[in-house]
């Protein structure tokens, strides 16, 4: 007798959920689609991870030379501007990776809800109409967040110069404004709105349940930190080995240790982007819960919106 496999029902997107249900929806999506998520995150960011690892290895050697020079063991390495450029490169690559992963994850979630077969058998050609649109929109959100950060830091510095006691008000206010901003990315990805409309709606949804948003983000951040910490174990072990062997200033660098440091660094960067994908999945279900709760957006409306975006792209 043939036993028919019962397929789990599709995870609804726009739906009111309790705190635990949002967590469950996030991990149910990952459990069902982890192969697809890993596959396309690898395609999109593995070259970037390898490039970041090269830059990280170069900066590690440069910093070691600088520290030895400060201790009088060697001459000071030329050009401190090189160190600044290296760190700027690390920040830039991280921002690019965040934009790529966020745009990709939003696309996968939209197609999961739109397609009858969910993400089964999905190919790059299925992603192509939407993915670069979403990557572009995530880049716009990143630019806006950088702009807001520069303005906020400038205001804090100015007020601190006037009175150090202003930090008592400005720091809590900055944190209070930062929490709702996390919903701007999913709003701008999943809805046909302009960036400033997305910012306004993100804050409106975020302030409608500020403590709930904060609690969910804290939980996601803890999970992300655990993933990156575990992925970083090989890197930190090899760093300790390098420090121990480096106690003898004349000891030559081991090629195997150098290669191991490079690969472990790339591995750490890669899983940091996997963690970013998990974060965006969780934020997407947080957004969809708030959109249904505050604005009454239904599943059918959401799918129609996704299909329209797919067609327009």
PDB file of C-alpha atoms in Angstrom:
ATOM      1  CA  UNK A   1       0.000   0.000   0.000  1.00  0.00           C
ATOM      2  CA  UNK A   2       1.444   3.393  -0.998  1.00  0.00           C
ATOM      3  CA  UNK A   3       1.648   5.890   1.805  1.00  0.00           C
ATOM      4  CA  UNK A   4       1.084   9.442   0.612  1.00  0.00           C
ATOM      5  CA  UNK A   5       3.401  12.001   2.156  1.00  0.00           C
ATOM      6  CA  UNK A   6       1.506  14.821   3.816  1.00  0.00           C
ATOM      7  CA  UNK A   7       3.145  18.125   2.943  1.00  0.00           C
ATOM      8  CA  UNK A   8       3.202  20.829   5.566  1.00  0.00           C
ATOM      9  CA  UNK A   9       0.967  23.803   4.779  1.00  0.00           C
ATOM     10  CA  UNK A  10       2.597  26.906   3.371  1.00  0.00           C
ATOM     11  CA  UNK A  11       3.668  29.460   5.958  1.00  0.00           C
ATOM     12  CA  UNK A  12       1.305  32.399   5.573  1.00  0.00           C
ATOM     13  CA  UNK A  13       3.024  35.739   5.308  1.00  0.00           C
ATOM     14  CA  UNK A  14       0.535  38.421   6.381  1.00  0.00           C
ATOM     15  CA  UNK A  15      -0.800  36.968   9.614  1.00  0.00           C
ATOM     16  CA  UNK A  16      -1.087  38.052  13.219  1.00  0.00           C
ATOM     17  CA  UNK A  17       1.302  36.021  15.348  1.00  0.00           C
ATOM     18  CA  UNK A  18       2.283  35.870  18.974  1.00  0.00           C
ATOM     19  CA  UNK A  19       5.932  36.319  19.911  1.00  0.00           C
ATOM     20  CA  UNK A  20       6.589  32.574  19.893  1.00  0.00           C
ATOM     21  CA  UNK A  21       4.666  32.110  16.634  1.00  0.00           C
ATOM     22  CA  UNK A  22       6.911  34.647  14.880  1.00  0.00           C
ATOM     23  CA  UNK A  23       9.948  32.704  16.061  1.00  0.00           C
ATOM     24  CA  UNK A  24       8.351  29.442  14.919  1.00  0.00           C
ATOM     25  CA  UNK A  25       7.491  30.879  11.479  1.00  0.00           C
ATOM     26  CA  UNK A  26      11.074  32.096  11.058  1.00  0.00           C
ATOM     27  CA  UNK A  27      12.610  28.710  11.789  1.00  0.00           C
ATOM     28  CA  UNK A  28       9.915  26.814   9.874  1.00  0.00           C
ATOM     29  CA  UNK A  29      10.842  28.831   6.772  1.00  0.00           C
ATOM     30  CA  UNK A  30      14.535  28.085   7.321  1.00  0.00           C
ATOM     31  CA  UNK A  31      13.842  24.384   7.977  1.00  0.00           C
ATOM     32  CA  UNK A  32      11.802  24.058   4.793  1.00  0.00           C
ATOM     33  CA  UNK A  33      14.078  26.093   2.522  1.00  0.00           C
ATOM     34  CA  UNK A  34      17.563  25.896   4.033  1.00  0.00           C
ATOM     35  CA  UNK A  35      19.092  24.243   0.963  1.00  0.00           C
ATOM     36  CA  UNK A  36      17.813  27.010  -1.313  1.00  0.00           C
ATOM     37  CA  UNK A  37      18.864  29.753   1.104  1.00  0.00           C
ATOM     38  CA  UNK A  38      22.379  28.307   1.458  1.00  0.00           C
ATOM     39  CA  UNK A  39      22.665  27.772  -2.303  1.00  0.00           C
ATOM     40  CA  UNK A  40      21.838  31.320  -3.330  1.00  0.00           C
ATOM     41  CA  UNK A  41      23.598  33.030  -0.433  1.00  0.00           C
ATOM     42  CA  UNK A  42      26.688  31.091  -1.556  1.00  0.00           C
ATOM     43  CA  UNK A  43      26.257  32.240  -5.159  1.00  0.00           C
ATOM     44  CA  UNK A  44      25.793  35.855  -4.154  1.00  0.00           C
ATOM     45  CA  UNK A  45      28.366  36.404  -1.400  1.00  0.00           C
ATOM     46  CA  UNK A  46      31.040  33.669  -1.568  1.00  0.00           C
ATOM     47  CA  UNK A  47      33.268  35.740  -3.911  1.00  0.00           C
ATOM     48  CA  UNK A  48      32.796  38.694  -1.555  1.00  0.00           C
ATOM     49  CA  UNK A  49      33.765  36.516   1.436  1.00  0.00           C
ATOM     50  CA  UNK A  50      36.971  35.413  -0.312  1.00  0.00           C
ATOM     51  CA  UNK A  51      37.794  39.053  -1.080  1.00  0.00           C
ATOM     52  CA  UNK A  52      37.083  40.091   2.510  1.00  0.00           C
ATOM     53  CA  UNK A  53      39.331  37.294   3.774  1.00  0.00           C
ATOM     54  CA  UNK A  54      42.200  38.590   1.596  1.00  0.00           C
ATOM     55  CA  UNK A  55      41.709  42.084   3.003  1.00  0.00           C
ATOM     56  CA  UNK A  56      41.423  40.689   6.544  1.00  0.00           C
ATOM     57  CA  UNK A  57      44.672  38.723   6.161  1.00  0.00           C
ATOM     58  CA  UNK A  58      46.471  41.787   4.799  1.00  0.00           C
ATOM     59  CA  UNK A  59      45.169  43.956   7.637  1.00  0.00           C
ATOM     60  CA  UNK A  60      46.160  41.335  10.195  1.00  0.00           C
ATOM     61  CA  UNK A  61      49.726  41.324   8.945  1.00  0.00           C
ATOM     62  CA  UNK A  62      49.817  45.113   8.770  1.00  0.00           C
ATOM     63  CA  UNK A  63      48.506  45.511  12.331  1.00  0.00           C
ATOM     64  CA  UNK A  64      51.036  42.947  13.593  1.00  0.00           C
ATOM     65  CA  UNK A  65      53.819  44.947  11.948  1.00  0.00           C
ATOM     66  CA  UNK A  66      52.498  48.161  13.483  1.00  0.00           C
ATOM     67  CA  UNK A  67      52.345  46.610  16.973  1.00  0.00           C
ATOM     68  CA  UNK A  68      55.889  45.244  16.626  1.00  0.00           C
ATOM     69  CA  UNK A  69      57.074  48.676  15.487  1.00  0.00           C
ATOM     70  CA  UNK A  70      55.456  50.326  18.508  1.00  0.00           C
ATOM     71  CA  UNK A  71      57.375  47.860  20.680  1.00  0.00           C
ATOM     72  CA  UNK A  72      60.626  48.798  18.986  1.00  0.00           C
ATOM     73  CA  UNK A  73      61.107  45.362  17.408  1.00  0.00           C
ATOM     74  CA  UNK A  74      60.840  46.546  13.772  1.00  0.00           C
ATOM     75  CA  UNK A  75      60.566  49.736  11.757  1.00  0.00           C
ATOM     76  CA  UNK A  76      57.170  51.402  11.559  1.00  0.00           C
ATOM     77  CA  UNK A  77      55.294  50.147   8.463  1.00  0.00           C
ATOM     78  CA  UNK A  78      54.795  52.928   5.922  1.00  0.00           C
ATOM     79  CA  UNK A  79      51.524  54.733   5.392  1.00  0.00           C
ATOM     80  CA  UNK A  80      48.979  54.623   8.198  1.00  0.00           C
ATOM     81  CA  UNK A  81      46.500  55.613   5.492  1.00  0.00           C
ATOM     82  CA  UNK A  82      46.783  52.045   4.196  1.00  0.00           C
ATOM     83  CA  UNK A  83      45.414  50.795   7.510  1.00  0.00           C
ATOM     84  CA  UNK A  84      42.501  53.234   7.315  1.00  0.00           C
ATOM     85  CA  UNK A  85      41.785  52.184   3.734  1.00  0.00           C
ATOM     86  CA  UNK A  86      41.863  48.538   4.768  1.00  0.00           C
ATOM     87  CA  UNK A  87      39.303  49.048   7.522  1.00  0.00           C
ATOM     88  CA  UNK A  88      37.187  51.158   5.179  1.00  0.00           C
ATOM     89  CA  UNK A  89      37.310  48.245   2.734  1.00  0.00           C
ATOM     90  CA  UNK A  90      36.091  45.846   5.412  1.00  0.00           C
ATOM     91  CA  UNK A  91      33.165  48.154   6.266  1.00  0.00           C
ATOM     92  CA  UNK A  92      32.301  48.674   2.596  1.00  0.00           C
ATOM     93  CA  UNK A  93      32.336  44.939   1.827  1.00  0.00           C
ATOM     94  CA  UNK A  94      30.148  44.252   4.870  1.00  0.00           C
ATOM     95  CA  UNK A  95      27.594  46.831   3.738  1.00  0.00           C
ATOM     96  CA  UNK A  96      27.592  45.378   0.206  1.00  0.00           C
ATOM     97  CA  UNK A  97      27.124  41.880   1.599  1.00  0.00           C
ATOM     98  CA  UNK A  98      24.268  43.020   3.830  1.00  0.00           C
ATOM     99  CA  UNK A  99      22.536  44.647   0.833  1.00  0.00           C
ATOM    100  CA  UNK A 100      22.977  41.529  -1.340  1.00  0.00           C
ATOM    101  CA  UNK A 101      21.738  39.128   1.338  1.00  0.00           C
ATOM    102  CA  UNK A 102      18.753  41.305   2.306  1.00  0.00           C
ATOM    103  CA  UNK A 103      17.667  41.731  -1.327  1.00  0.00           C
ATOM    104  CA  UNK A 104      18.108  38.019  -2.024  1.00  0.00           C
ATOM    105  CA  UNK A 105      16.231  36.939   1.112  1.00  0.00           C
ATOM    106  CA  UNK A 106      13.318  39.280   0.370  1.00  0.00           C
ATOM    107  CA  UNK A 107      13.117  37.821  -3.151  1.00  0.00           C
ATOM    108  CA  UNK A 108      13.081  34.229  -1.897  1.00  0.00           C
ATOM    109  CA  UNK A 109      10.322  35.008   0.587  1.00  0.00           C
ATOM    110  CA  UNK A 110       8.224  36.784  -2.051  1.00  0.00           C
ATOM    111  CA  UNK A 111       8.551  33.887  -4.487  1.00  0.00           C
ATOM    112  CA  UNK A 112       7.820  31.378  -1.712  1.00  0.00           C
ATOM    113  CA  UNK A 113       4.482  33.072  -1.114  1.00  0.00           C
ATOM    114  CA  UNK A 114       3.723  33.689  -4.790  1.00  0.00           C
ATOM    115  CA  UNK A 115       4.595  30.318  -6.362  1.00  0.00           C
ATOM    116  CA  UNK A 116       2.406  27.234  -6.119  1.00  0.00           C
ATOM    117  CA  UNK A 117       5.512  25.042  -5.650  1.00  0.00           C
ATOM    118  CA  UNK A 118       7.036  27.490  -3.169  1.00  0.00           C
ATOM    119  CA  UNK A 119      10.821  27.388  -3.661  1.00  0.00           C
ATOM    120  CA  UNK A 120      11.007  23.846  -5.007  1.00  0.00           C
ATOM    121  CA  UNK A 121      13.082  23.642  -8.184  1.00  0.00           C
ATOM    122  CA  UNK A 122      13.622  27.390  -8.275  1.00  0.00           C
ATOM    123  CA  UNK A 123      16.317  28.645 -10.650  1.00  0.00           C
ATOM    124  CA  UNK A 124      18.187  31.913 -11.005  1.00  0.00           C
ATOM    125  CA  UNK A 125      15.956  32.920 -13.930  1.00  0.00           C
ATOM    126  CA  UNK A 126      13.001  32.781 -11.519  1.00  0.00           C
ATOM    127  CA  UNK A 127      14.797  35.150  -9.154  1.00  0.00           C
ATOM    128  CA  UNK A 128      16.187  37.495 -11.781  1.00  0.00           C
ATOM    129  CA  UNK A 129      13.074  39.663 -12.377  1.00  0.00           C
ATOM    130  CA  UNK A 130      12.892  40.573  -8.687  1.00  0.00           C
ATOM    131  CA  UNK A 131      16.253  40.066  -7.035  1.00  0.00           C
ATOM    132  CA  UNK A 132      18.142  43.026  -8.484  1.00  0.00           C
ATOM    133  CA  UNK A 133      15.172  45.298  -7.883  1.00  0.00           C
ATOM    134  CA  UNK A 134      15.228  44.254  -4.225  1.00  0.00           C
ATOM    135  CA  UNK A 135      19.008  44.574  -3.976  1.00  0.00           C
ATOM    136  CA  UNK A 136      18.711  48.111  -5.343  1.00  0.00           C
ATOM    137  CA  UNK A 137      16.014  48.992  -2.832  1.00  0.00           C
ATOM    138  CA  UNK A 138      18.069  47.576   0.039  1.00  0.00           C
ATOM    139  CA  UNK A 139      20.989  49.731  -1.159  1.00  0.00           C
ATOM    140  CA  UNK A 140      18.734  52.792  -0.919  1.00  0.00           C
ATOM    141  CA  UNK A 141      17.735  51.822   2.638  1.00  0.00           C
ATOM    142  CA  UNK A 142      21.428  51.391   3.487  1.00  0.00           C
ATOM    143  CA  UNK A 143      22.229  54.876   2.167  1.00  0.00           C
ATOM    144  CA  UNK A 144      19.356  56.358   4.183  1.00  0.00           C
ATOM    145  CA  UNK A 145      20.516  54.542   7.334  1.00  0.00           C
ATOM    146  CA  UNK A 146      24.059  55.887   6.830  1.00  0.00           C
ATOM    147  CA  UNK A 147      22.629  59.396   6.356  1.00  0.00           C
ATOM    148  CA  UNK A 148      20.525  59.092   9.508  1.00  0.00           C
ATOM    149  CA  UNK A 149      23.541  57.770  11.441  1.00  0.00           C
ATOM    150  CA  UNK A 150      25.748  60.682  10.363  1.00  0.00           C
ATOM    151  CA  UNK A 151      23.051  63.206  11.316  1.00  0.00           C
ATOM    152  CA  UNK A 152      22.382  61.491  14.659  1.00  0.00           C
ATOM    153  CA  UNK A 153      26.086  61.330  15.545  1.00  0.00           C
ATOM    154  CA  UNK A 154      26.491  64.972  14.576  1.00  0.00           C
ATOM    155  CA  UNK A 155      23.569  66.033  16.771  1.00  0.00           C
ATOM    156  CA  UNK A 156      24.848  63.972  19.713  1.00  0.00           C
ATOM    157  CA  UNK A 157      28.355  65.442  19.408  1.00  0.00           C
ATOM    158  CA  UNK A 158      26.975  68.999  19.150  1.00  0.00           C
ATOM    159  CA  UNK A 159      24.706  68.595  22.171  1.00  0.00           C
ATOM    160  CA  UNK A 160      27.485  66.897  24.147  1.00  0.00           C
ATOM    161  CA  UNK A 161      29.771  69.870  23.469  1.00  0.00           C
ATOM    162  CA  UNK A 162      27.043  72.152  24.834  1.00  0.00           C
ATOM    163  CA  UNK A 163      26.416  69.928  27.844  1.00  0.00           C
ATOM    164  CA  UNK A 164      27.673  66.391  28.638  1.00  0.00           C
ATOM    165  CA  UNK A 165      24.442  65.809  30.549  1.00  0.00           C
ATOM    166  CA  UNK A 166      22.564  65.858  27.231  1.00  0.00           C
ATOM    167  CA  UNK A 167      23.679  62.240  26.729  1.00  0.00           C
ATOM    168  CA  UNK A 168      21.106  61.269  29.339  1.00  0.00           C
ATOM    169  CA  UNK A 169      18.403  62.216  26.821  1.00  0.00           C
ATOM    170  CA  UNK A 170      20.077  61.783  23.425  1.00  0.00           C
ATOM    171  CA  UNK A 171      21.288  58.176  23.830  1.00  0.00           C
ATOM    172  CA  UNK A 172      17.885  56.757  24.927  1.00  0.00           C
ATOM    173  CA  UNK A 173      16.192  58.816  22.197  1.00  0.00           C
ATOM    174  CA  UNK A 174      18.591  57.431  19.598  1.00  0.00           C
ATOM    175  CA  UNK A 175      17.902  53.855  20.674  1.00  0.00           C
ATOM    176  CA  UNK A 176      14.145  54.523  20.693  1.00  0.00           C
ATOM    177  CA  UNK A 177      14.312  55.776  17.093  1.00  0.00           C
ATOM    178  CA  UNK A 178      16.637  52.983  15.946  1.00  0.00           C
ATOM    179  CA  UNK A 179      14.287  50.109  16.850  1.00  0.00           C
ATOM    180  CA  UNK A 180      11.388  51.020  14.492  1.00  0.00           C
ATOM    181  CA  UNK A 181      13.856  51.770  11.681  1.00  0.00           C
ATOM    182  CA  UNK A 182      14.557  48.037  11.400  1.00  0.00           C
ATOM    183  CA  UNK A 183      11.112  47.647   9.788  1.00  0.00           C
ATOM    184  CA  UNK A 184      11.938  50.079   6.969  1.00  0.00           C
ATOM    185  CA  UNK A 185      13.820  47.428   4.950  1.00  0.00           C
ATOM    186  CA  UNK A 186      10.936  44.918   4.767  1.00  0.00           C
ATOM    187  CA  UNK A 187       8.400  47.699   4.123  1.00  0.00           C
ATOM    188  CA  UNK A 188      10.455  49.021   1.207  1.00  0.00           C
ATOM    189  CA  UNK A 189      11.055  45.506  -0.148  1.00  0.00           C
ATOM    190  CA  UNK A 190       7.500  44.169   0.036  1.00  0.00           C
ATOM    191  CA  UNK A 191       5.452  47.255  -0.826  1.00  0.00           C
ATOM    192  CA  UNK A 192       5.236  49.618  -3.806  1.00  0.00           C
ATOM    193  CA  UNK A 193       6.132  52.773  -1.904  1.00  0.00           C
ATOM    194  CA  UNK A 194       8.844  55.397  -2.072  1.00  0.00           C
ATOM    195  CA  UNK A 195      11.728  55.355   0.372  1.00  0.00           C
ATOM    196  CA  UNK A 196      10.373  58.176   2.555  1.00  0.00           C
ATOM    197  CA  UNK A 197       6.941  56.543   2.618  1.00  0.00           C
ATOM    198  CA  UNK A 198       8.687  53.342   3.713  1.00  0.00           C
ATOM    199  CA  UNK A 199      10.522  55.224   6.463  1.00  0.00           C
ATOM    200  CA  UNK A 200       7.265  56.786   7.668  1.00  0.00           C
ATOM    201  CA  UNK A 201       5.430  53.469   7.614  1.00  0.00           C
ATOM    202  CA  UNK A 202       8.309  51.627   9.268  1.00  0.00           C
ATOM    203  CA  UNK A 203       8.203  54.059  12.168  1.00  0.00           C
ATOM    204  CA  UNK A 204       4.403  53.934  12.327  1.00  0.00           C
ATOM    205  CA  UNK A 205       4.413  50.128  12.532  1.00  0.00           C
ATOM    206  CA  UNK A 206       7.384  50.063  14.891  1.00  0.00           C
ATOM    207  CA  UNK A 207       5.956  52.528  17.383  1.00  0.00           C
ATOM    208  CA  UNK A 208       2.606  50.691  17.339  1.00  0.00           C
ATOM    209  CA  UNK A 209       4.293  47.876  19.294  1.00  0.00           C
ATOM    210  CA  UNK A 210       7.703  49.223  20.290  1.00  0.00           C
ATOM    211  CA  UNK A 211       8.392  46.774  23.104  1.00  0.00           C
ATOM    212  CA  UNK A 212       7.316  43.782  21.033  1.00  0.00           C
ATOM    213  CA  UNK A 213       9.618  44.863  18.198  1.00  0.00           C
ATOM    214  CA  UNK A 214      12.478  45.406  20.651  1.00  0.00           C
ATOM    215  CA  UNK A 215      12.046  41.991  22.270  1.00  0.00           C
ATOM    216  CA  UNK A 216      11.948  40.161  18.943  1.00  0.00           C
ATOM    217  CA  UNK A 217      15.017  42.015  17.633  1.00  0.00           C
ATOM    218  CA  UNK A 218      16.943  41.216  20.827  1.00  0.00           C
ATOM    219  CA  UNK A 219      16.118  37.524  20.426  1.00  0.00           C
ATOM    220  CA  UNK A 220      17.158  37.538  16.743  1.00  0.00           C
ATOM    221  CA  UNK A 221      20.380  39.347  17.640  1.00  0.00           C
ATOM    222  CA  UNK A 222      21.221  36.738  20.291  1.00  0.00           C
ATOM    223  CA  UNK A 223      20.652  33.910  17.788  1.00  0.00           C
ATOM    224  CA  UNK A 224      22.752  35.688  15.141  1.00  0.00           C
ATOM    225  CA  UNK A 225      25.576  36.258  17.632  1.00  0.00           C
ATOM    226  CA  UNK A 226      25.524  32.583  18.613  1.00  0.00           C
ATOM    227  CA  UNK A 227      25.795  31.523  14.952  1.00  0.00           C
ATOM    228  CA  UNK A 228      28.686  33.891  14.227  1.00  0.00           C
ATOM    229  CA  UNK A 229      30.450  32.955  17.478  1.00  0.00           C
ATOM    230  CA  UNK A 230      30.314  29.237  16.665  1.00  0.00           C
ATOM    231  CA  UNK A 231      31.420  29.880  13.067  1.00  0.00           C
ATOM    232  CA  UNK A 232      34.310  31.966  14.378  1.00  0.00           C
ATOM    233  CA  UNK A 233      35.758  29.218  16.609  1.00  0.00           C
ATOM    234  CA  UNK A 234      38.261  27.955  13.958  1.00  0.00           C
ATOM    235  CA  UNK A 235      39.355  31.529  13.211  1.00  0.00           C
ATOM    236  CA  UNK A 236      39.940  32.410  16.868  1.00  0.00           C
ATOM    237  CA  UNK A 237      41.768  29.130  17.567  1.00  0.00           C
ATOM    238  CA  UNK A 238      44.149  29.763  14.663  1.00  0.00           C
ATOM    239  CA  UNK A 239      44.627  33.344  15.833  1.00  0.00           C
ATOM    240  CA  UNK A 240      45.677  32.038  19.254  1.00  0.00           C
ATOM    241  CA  UNK A 241      48.082  29.569  17.616  1.00  0.00           C
ATOM    242  CA  UNK A 242      49.526  32.408  15.545  1.00  0.00           C
ATOM    243  CA  UNK A 243      50.008  34.523  18.673  1.00  0.00           C
ATOM    244  CA  UNK A 244      51.749  31.690  20.512  1.00  0.00           C
ATOM    245  CA  UNK A 245      54.066  30.932  17.598  1.00  0.00           C
ATOM    246  CA  UNK A 246      54.648  34.630  17.083  1.00  0.00           C
ATOM    247  CA  UNK A 247      56.224  35.027  20.521  1.00  0.00           C
ATOM    248  CA  UNK A 248      59.507  34.324  18.804  1.00  0.00           C
ATOM    249  CA  UNK A 249      59.893  37.380  16.608  1.00  0.00           C
ATOM    250  CA  UNK A 250      62.228  35.530  14.226  1.00  0.00           C
ATOM    251  CA  UNK A 251      59.910  32.554  13.678  1.00  0.00           C
ATOM    252  CA  UNK A 252      58.869  32.344  10.009  1.00  0.00           C
ATOM    253  CA  UNK A 253      55.174  32.323   9.214  1.00  0.00           C
ATOM    254  CA  UNK A 254      53.840  28.834   8.484  1.00  0.00           C
ATOM    255  CA  UNK A 255      52.224  28.569   5.026  1.00  0.00           C
ATOM    256  CA  UNK A 256      49.657  26.124   6.409  1.00  0.00           C
ATOM    257  CA  UNK A 257      48.814  28.517   9.228  1.00  0.00           C
ATOM    258  CA  UNK A 258      48.483  31.399   6.761  1.00  0.00           C
ATOM    259  CA  UNK A 259      46.162  29.366   4.514  1.00  0.00           C
ATOM    260  CA  UNK A 260      44.193  28.193   7.553  1.00  0.00           C
ATOM    261  CA  UNK A 261      43.754  31.766   8.773  1.00  0.00           C
ATOM    262  CA  UNK A 262      42.549  32.820   5.326  1.00  0.00           C
ATOM    263  CA  UNK A 263      40.017  29.976   4.964  1.00  0.00           C
ATOM    264  CA  UNK A 264      38.713  30.337   8.532  1.00  0.00           C
ATOM    265  CA  UNK A 265      38.285  34.069   7.962  1.00  0.00           C
ATOM    266  CA  UNK A 266      36.303  33.438   4.760  1.00  0.00           C
ATOM    267  CA  UNK A 267      34.233  30.801   6.642  1.00  0.00           C
ATOM    268  CA  UNK A 268      33.437  33.328   9.375  1.00  0.00           C
ATOM    269  CA  UNK A 269      32.376  35.994   6.873  1.00  0.00           C
ATOM    270  CA  UNK A 270      30.208  33.479   5.027  1.00  0.00           C
ATOM    271  CA  UNK A 271      28.279  32.415   8.117  1.00  0.00           C
ATOM    272  CA  UNK A 272      27.872  36.020   9.193  1.00  0.00           C
ATOM    273  CA  UNK A 273      25.914  36.501   5.953  1.00  0.00           C
ATOM    274  CA  UNK A 274      23.905  33.335   6.625  1.00  0.00           C
ATOM    275  CA  UNK A 275      23.058  34.886   9.999  1.00  0.00           C
ATOM    276  CA  UNK A 276      22.046  38.116   8.218  1.00  0.00           C
ATOM    277  CA  UNK A 277      19.646  36.092   6.044  1.00  0.00           C
ATOM    278  CA  UNK A 278      18.105  34.589   9.192  1.00  0.00           C
ATOM    279  CA  UNK A 279      17.776  38.071  10.678  1.00  0.00           C
ATOM    280  CA  UNK A 280      15.968  39.379   7.592  1.00  0.00           C
ATOM    281  CA  UNK A 281      13.600  36.379   7.541  1.00  0.00           C
ATOM    282  CA  UNK A 282      12.673  37.121  11.149  1.00  0.00           C
ATOM    283  CA  UNK A 283      12.233  40.842  10.437  1.00  0.00           C
ATOM    284  CA  UNK A 284      10.001  39.954   7.483  1.00  0.00           C
ATOM    285  CA  UNK A 285       7.622  37.956   9.670  1.00  0.00           C
ATOM    286  CA  UNK A 286       7.733  40.728  12.254  1.00  0.00           C
ATOM    287  CA  UNK A 287       6.770  43.239   9.541  1.00  0.00           C
ATOM    288  CA  UNK A 288       4.010  41.020   8.120  1.00  0.00           C
ATOM    289  CA  UNK A 289       2.535  40.584  11.612  1.00  0.00           C
ATOM    290  CA  UNK A 290       2.543  44.347  12.207  1.00  0.00           C
ATOM    291  CA  UNK A 291       1.143  45.096   8.717  1.00  0.00           C
ATOM    292  CA  UNK A 292      -1.798  42.756   9.282  1.00  0.00           C
ATOM    293  CA  UNK A 293      -2.322  43.964  12.846  1.00  0.00           C
ATOM    294  CA  UNK A 294      -2.124  47.717  12.162  1.00  0.00           C
ATOM    295  CA  UNK A 295      -3.250  48.026   8.523  1.00  0.00           C
ATOM    296  CA  UNK A 296      -5.255  44.825   8.064  1.00  0.00           C
ATOM    297  CA  UNK A 297      -3.177  43.611   5.081  1.00  0.00           C
ATOM    298  CA  UNK A 298      -4.347  40.143   3.998  1.00  0.00           C
ATOM    299  CA  UNK A 299      -2.492  37.234   2.408  1.00  0.00           C
ATOM    300  CA  UNK A 300      -4.312  37.704  -0.914  1.00  0.00           C
ATOM    301  CA  UNK A 301      -3.411  41.402  -1.004  1.00  0.00           C
ATOM    302  CA  UNK A 302       0.207  40.566  -0.285  1.00  0.00           C
ATOM    303  CA  UNK A 303       0.464  37.929  -3.027  1.00  0.00           C
ATOM    304  CA  UNK A 304      -1.170  40.316  -5.509  1.00  0.00           C
ATOM    305  CA  UNK A 305       1.413  42.953  -4.545  1.00  0.00           C
ATOM    306  CA  UNK A 306       4.288  40.488  -5.036  1.00  0.00           C
ATOM    307  CA  UNK A 307       2.974  39.437  -8.445  1.00  0.00           C
ATOM    308  CA  UNK A 308       2.655  43.080  -9.502  1.00  0.00           C
ATOM    309  CA  UNK A 309       6.213  43.792  -8.435  1.00  0.00           C
ATOM    310  CA  UNK A 310       7.387  40.725 -10.340  1.00  0.00           C
ATOM    311  CA  UNK A 311       5.602  41.901 -13.481  1.00  0.00           C
ATOM    312  CA  UNK A 312       6.847  45.486 -13.197  1.00  0.00           C
ATOM    313  CA  UNK A 313      10.423  44.339 -12.718  1.00  0.00           C
TER     314      UNK A 313
END
